[in-house]
mmCIF file of C-alpha atoms in Angstrom:
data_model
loop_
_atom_site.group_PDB
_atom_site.id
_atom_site.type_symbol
_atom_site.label_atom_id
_atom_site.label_comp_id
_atom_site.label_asym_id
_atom_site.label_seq_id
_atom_site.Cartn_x
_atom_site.Cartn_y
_atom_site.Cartn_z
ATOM 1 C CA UNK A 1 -1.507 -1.071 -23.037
ATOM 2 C CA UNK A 2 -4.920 -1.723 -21.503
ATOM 3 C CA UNK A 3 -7.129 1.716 -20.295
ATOM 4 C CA UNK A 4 -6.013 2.032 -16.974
ATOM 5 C CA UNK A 5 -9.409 3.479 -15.416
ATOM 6 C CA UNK A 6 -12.930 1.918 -15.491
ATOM 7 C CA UNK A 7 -16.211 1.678 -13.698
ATOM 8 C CA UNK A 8 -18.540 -0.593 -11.487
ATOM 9 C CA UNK A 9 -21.420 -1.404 -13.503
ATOM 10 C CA UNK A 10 -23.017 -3.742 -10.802
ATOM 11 C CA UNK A 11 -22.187 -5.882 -7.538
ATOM 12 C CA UNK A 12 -23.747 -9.284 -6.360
ATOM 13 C CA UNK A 13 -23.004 -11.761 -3.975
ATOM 14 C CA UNK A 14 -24.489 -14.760 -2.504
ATOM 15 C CA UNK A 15 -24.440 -16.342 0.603
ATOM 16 C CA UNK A 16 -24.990 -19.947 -0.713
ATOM 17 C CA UNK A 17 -23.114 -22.192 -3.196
ATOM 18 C CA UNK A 18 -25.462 -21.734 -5.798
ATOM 19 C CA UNK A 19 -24.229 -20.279 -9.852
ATOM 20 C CA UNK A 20 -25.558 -16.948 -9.731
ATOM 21 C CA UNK A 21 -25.247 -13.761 -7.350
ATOM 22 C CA UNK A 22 -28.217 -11.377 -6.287
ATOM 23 C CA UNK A 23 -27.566 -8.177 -7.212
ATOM 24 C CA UNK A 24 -26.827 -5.549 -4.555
ATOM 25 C CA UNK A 25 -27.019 -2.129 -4.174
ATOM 26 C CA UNK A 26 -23.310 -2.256 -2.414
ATOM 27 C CA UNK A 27 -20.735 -4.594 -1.150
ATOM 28 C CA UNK A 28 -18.173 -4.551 1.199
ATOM 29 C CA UNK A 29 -14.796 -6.198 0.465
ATOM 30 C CA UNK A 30 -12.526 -7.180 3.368
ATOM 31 C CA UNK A 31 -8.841 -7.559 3.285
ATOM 32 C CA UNK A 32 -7.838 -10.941 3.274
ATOM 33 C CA UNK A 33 -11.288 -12.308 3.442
ATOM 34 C CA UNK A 34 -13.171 -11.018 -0.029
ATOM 35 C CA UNK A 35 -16.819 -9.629 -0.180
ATOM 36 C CA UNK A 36 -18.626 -9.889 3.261
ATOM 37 C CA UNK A 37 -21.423 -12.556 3.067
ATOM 38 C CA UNK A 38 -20.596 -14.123 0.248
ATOM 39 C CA UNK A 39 -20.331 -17.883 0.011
ATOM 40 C CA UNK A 40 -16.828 -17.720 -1.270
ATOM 41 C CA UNK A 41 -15.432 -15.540 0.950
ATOM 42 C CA UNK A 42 -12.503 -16.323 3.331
ATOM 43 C CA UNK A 43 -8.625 -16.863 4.089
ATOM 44 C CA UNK A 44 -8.689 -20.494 2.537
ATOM 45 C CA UNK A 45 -10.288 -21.730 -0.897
ATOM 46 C CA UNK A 46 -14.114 -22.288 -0.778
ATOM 47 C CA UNK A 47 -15.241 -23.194 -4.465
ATOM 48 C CA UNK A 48 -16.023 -26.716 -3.378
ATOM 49 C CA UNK A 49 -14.180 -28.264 -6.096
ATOM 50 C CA UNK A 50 -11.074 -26.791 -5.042
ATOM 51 C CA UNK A 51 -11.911 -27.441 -1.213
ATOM 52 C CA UNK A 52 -12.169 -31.369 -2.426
ATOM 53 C CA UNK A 53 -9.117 -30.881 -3.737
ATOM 54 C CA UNK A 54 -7.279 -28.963 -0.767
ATOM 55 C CA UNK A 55 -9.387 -26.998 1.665
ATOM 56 C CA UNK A 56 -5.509 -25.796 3.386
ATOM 57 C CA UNK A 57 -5.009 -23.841 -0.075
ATOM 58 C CA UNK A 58 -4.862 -20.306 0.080
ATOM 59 C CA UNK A 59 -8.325 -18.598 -1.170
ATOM 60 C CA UNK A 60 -6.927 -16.922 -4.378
ATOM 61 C CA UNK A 61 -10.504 -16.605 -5.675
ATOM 62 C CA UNK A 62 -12.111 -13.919 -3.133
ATOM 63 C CA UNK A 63 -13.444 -11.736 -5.256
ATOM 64 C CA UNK A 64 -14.468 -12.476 -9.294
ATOM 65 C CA UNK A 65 -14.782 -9.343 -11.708
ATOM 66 C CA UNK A 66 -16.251 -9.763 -15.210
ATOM 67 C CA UNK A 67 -16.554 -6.958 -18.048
ATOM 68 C CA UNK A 68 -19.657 -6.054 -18.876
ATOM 69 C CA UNK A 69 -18.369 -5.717 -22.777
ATOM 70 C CA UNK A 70 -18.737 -9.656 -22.433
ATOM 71 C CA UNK A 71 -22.353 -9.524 -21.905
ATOM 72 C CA UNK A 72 -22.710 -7.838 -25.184
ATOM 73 C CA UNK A 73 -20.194 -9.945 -27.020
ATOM 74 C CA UNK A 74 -22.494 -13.216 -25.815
ATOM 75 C CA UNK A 75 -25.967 -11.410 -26.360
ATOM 76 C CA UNK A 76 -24.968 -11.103 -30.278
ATOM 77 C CA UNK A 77 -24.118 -14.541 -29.425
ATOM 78 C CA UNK A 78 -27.903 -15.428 -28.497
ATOM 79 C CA UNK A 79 -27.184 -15.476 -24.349
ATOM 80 C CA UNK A 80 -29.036 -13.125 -22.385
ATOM 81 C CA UNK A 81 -26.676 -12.669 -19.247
ATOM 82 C CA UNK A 82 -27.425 -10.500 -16.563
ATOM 83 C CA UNK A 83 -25.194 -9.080 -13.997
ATOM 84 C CA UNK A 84 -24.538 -11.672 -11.279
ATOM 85 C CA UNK A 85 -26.078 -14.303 -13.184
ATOM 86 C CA UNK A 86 -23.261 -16.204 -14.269
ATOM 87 C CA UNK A 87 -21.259 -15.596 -10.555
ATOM 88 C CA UNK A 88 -19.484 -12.555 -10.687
ATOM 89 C CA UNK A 89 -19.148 -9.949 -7.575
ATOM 90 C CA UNK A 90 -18.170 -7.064 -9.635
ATOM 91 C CA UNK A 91 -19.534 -6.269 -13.194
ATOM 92 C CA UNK A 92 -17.604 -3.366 -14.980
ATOM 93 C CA UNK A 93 -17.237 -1.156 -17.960
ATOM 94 C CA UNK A 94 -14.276 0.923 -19.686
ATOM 95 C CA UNK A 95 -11.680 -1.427 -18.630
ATOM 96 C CA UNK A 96 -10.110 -4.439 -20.507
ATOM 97 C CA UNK A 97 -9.539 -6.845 -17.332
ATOM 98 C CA UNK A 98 -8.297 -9.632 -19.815
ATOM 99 C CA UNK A 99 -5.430 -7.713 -20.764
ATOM 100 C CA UNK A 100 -4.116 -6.967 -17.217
ATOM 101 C CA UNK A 101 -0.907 -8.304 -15.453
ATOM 102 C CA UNK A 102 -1.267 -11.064 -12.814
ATOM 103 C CA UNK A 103 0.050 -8.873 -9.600
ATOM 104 C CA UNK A 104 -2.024 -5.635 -10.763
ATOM 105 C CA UNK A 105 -3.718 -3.920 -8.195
ATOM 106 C CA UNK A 106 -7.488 -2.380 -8.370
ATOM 107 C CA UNK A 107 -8.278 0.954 -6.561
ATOM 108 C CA UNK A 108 -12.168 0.613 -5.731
ATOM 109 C CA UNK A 109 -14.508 3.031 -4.578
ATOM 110 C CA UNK A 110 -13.090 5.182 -1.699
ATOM 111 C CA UNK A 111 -10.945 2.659 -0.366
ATOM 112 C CA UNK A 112 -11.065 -1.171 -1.169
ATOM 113 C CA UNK A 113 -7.827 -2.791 -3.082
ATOM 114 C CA UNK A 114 -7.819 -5.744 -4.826
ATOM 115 C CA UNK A 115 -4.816 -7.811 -6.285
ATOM 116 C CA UNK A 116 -5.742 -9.757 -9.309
ATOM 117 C CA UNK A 117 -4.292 -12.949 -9.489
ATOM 118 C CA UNK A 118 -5.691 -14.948 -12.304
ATOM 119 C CA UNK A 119 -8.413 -16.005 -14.532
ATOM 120 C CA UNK A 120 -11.610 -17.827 -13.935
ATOM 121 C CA UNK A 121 -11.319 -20.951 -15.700
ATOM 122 C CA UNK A 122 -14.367 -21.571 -17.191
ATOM 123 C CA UNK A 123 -16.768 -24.960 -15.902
ATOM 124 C CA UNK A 124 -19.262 -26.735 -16.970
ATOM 125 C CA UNK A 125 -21.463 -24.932 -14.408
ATOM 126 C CA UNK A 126 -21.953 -22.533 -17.256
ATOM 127 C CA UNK A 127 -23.372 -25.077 -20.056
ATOM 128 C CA UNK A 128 -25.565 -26.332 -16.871
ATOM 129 C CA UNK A 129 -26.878 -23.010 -16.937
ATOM 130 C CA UNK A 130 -27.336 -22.144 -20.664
ATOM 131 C CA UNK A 131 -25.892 -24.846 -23.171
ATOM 132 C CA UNK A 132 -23.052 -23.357 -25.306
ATOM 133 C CA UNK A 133 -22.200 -21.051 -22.837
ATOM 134 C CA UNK A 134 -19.055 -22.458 -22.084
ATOM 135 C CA UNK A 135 -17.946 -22.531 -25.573
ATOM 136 C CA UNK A 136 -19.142 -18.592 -25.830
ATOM 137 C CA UNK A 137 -16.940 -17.680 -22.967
ATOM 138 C CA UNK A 138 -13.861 -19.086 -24.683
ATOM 139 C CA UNK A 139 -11.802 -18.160 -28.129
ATOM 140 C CA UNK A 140 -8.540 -18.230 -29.665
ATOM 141 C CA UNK A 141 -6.489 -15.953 -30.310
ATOM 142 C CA UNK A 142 -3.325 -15.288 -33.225
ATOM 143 C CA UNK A 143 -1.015 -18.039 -32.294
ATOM 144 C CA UNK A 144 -3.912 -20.345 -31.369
ATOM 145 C CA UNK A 145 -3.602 -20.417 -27.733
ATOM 146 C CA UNK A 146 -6.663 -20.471 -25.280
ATOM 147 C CA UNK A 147 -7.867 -17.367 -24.189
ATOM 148 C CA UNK A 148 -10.717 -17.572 -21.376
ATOM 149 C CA UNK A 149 -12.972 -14.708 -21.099
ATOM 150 C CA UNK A 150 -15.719 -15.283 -18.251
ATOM 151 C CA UNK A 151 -13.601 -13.231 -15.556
ATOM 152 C CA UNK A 152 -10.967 -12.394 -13.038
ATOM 153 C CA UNK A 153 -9.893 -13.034 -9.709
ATOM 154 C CA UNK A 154 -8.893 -11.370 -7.303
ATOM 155 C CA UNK A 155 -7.624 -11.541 -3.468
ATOM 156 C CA UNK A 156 -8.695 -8.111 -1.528
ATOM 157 C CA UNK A 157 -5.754 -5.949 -0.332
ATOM 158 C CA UNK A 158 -7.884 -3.264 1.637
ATOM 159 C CA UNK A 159 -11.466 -3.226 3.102
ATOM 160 C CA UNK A 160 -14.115 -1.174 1.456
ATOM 161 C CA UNK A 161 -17.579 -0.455 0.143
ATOM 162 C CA UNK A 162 -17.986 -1.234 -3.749
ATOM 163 C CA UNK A 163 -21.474 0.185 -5.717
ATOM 164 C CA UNK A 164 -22.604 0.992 -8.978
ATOM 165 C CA UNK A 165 -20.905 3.895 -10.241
ATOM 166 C CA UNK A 166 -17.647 3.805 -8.503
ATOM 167 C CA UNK A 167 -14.277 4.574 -10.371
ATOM 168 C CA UNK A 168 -11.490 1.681 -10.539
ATOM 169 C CA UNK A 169 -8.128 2.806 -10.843
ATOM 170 C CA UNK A 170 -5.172 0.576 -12.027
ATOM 171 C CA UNK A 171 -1.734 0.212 -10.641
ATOM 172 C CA UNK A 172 0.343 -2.410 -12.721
ATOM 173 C CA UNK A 173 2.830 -4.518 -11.073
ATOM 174 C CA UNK A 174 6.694 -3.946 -12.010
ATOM 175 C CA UNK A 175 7.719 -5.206 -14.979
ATOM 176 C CA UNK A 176 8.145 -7.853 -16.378
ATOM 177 C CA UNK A 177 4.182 -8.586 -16.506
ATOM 178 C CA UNK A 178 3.224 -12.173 -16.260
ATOM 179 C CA UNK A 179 -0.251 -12.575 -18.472
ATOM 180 C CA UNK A 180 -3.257 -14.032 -16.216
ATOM 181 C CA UNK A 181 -3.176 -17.906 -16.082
ATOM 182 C CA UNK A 182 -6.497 -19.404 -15.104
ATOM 183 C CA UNK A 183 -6.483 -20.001 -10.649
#
């Protein structure tokens, strides 16, 4: 069972389509909507290769949380990554988001909610960025199967401010728990 507390480490956003996010000193996260002024915020999908796809889809992808832990794993790895530079709104620390339920449900900060409901599948955007880094952000595990570390996503359940320093508190879903499949 996965540690069922953590901490925001950092929050970015950005209010173009471009890879990374500017760091923030807060963001606000908006039910239904996802983190106010950022370029993939809203009710229907906005990653533009999904909107090519379907741009009626629902926007499962309003908010993307990555572990800090990850950073560390891909500096011994030779990648310096920054929060927000390889497009995640929330950085964090103490919490294993990988090993979460789809369905489970992230207290933030006073009062923003967020539902996870998958993985970020990881793009070549990332190899555009630094080469290998696509390869870094992916393993296998026991039995061989793909396991995709560069993230979650999330849809947002309740509006709220998110900083630095704020507590996350998890609420798993009822069993039984469906692992994260990439969205």
């Amino acid at each position: 069972m996965p540690a069922l507390t953590g901490t925001i480490v950092a929050v970015s956003l950005s209010p173009t389509h471009r890879f990374s996010k500017s760091p923030q000193l807060e963001i606000r996260l908006r039910a239904g909507f996802g983190v106010e002024g950022d370029a993939h915020a809203g009710e229907k999908v906005k990653h533009r290769s999904r909107v090519r796809v379907n741009p009626d889809q629902p926007n499962l992808r309003q908010v993307h949380l990555i572990h800090t832990e990850l950073f560390e794993e891909l500096a011994a790895k030779g990648f310096d990554i920054a929060p927000g530079t390889i497009g995640e709104n929330i950085a964090t620390r103490g919490l294993d988001l990988l090993a979460l339920p789809q369905g489970t449900r992230l207290a933030i900060g006073p009062s923003a909610l967020v539902e996870i409901t998958g993985l970020r599948n990881p793009c070549a955007q990332l190899d555009n960025y630094k080469p290998g880094l696509t390869q870094a952000v992916l393993d296998r595990d026991a039995a061989g199967e793909l396991v995709r570390k560069a993230g979650i996503m999330g849809i947002v359940l309740a509006d709220g401010p998110v900083q630095p320093g704020d507590a996350i508190r998890v609420t798993l879903p009822p069993e039984p728990h469906r692992p994260l499949a990439p969205v």
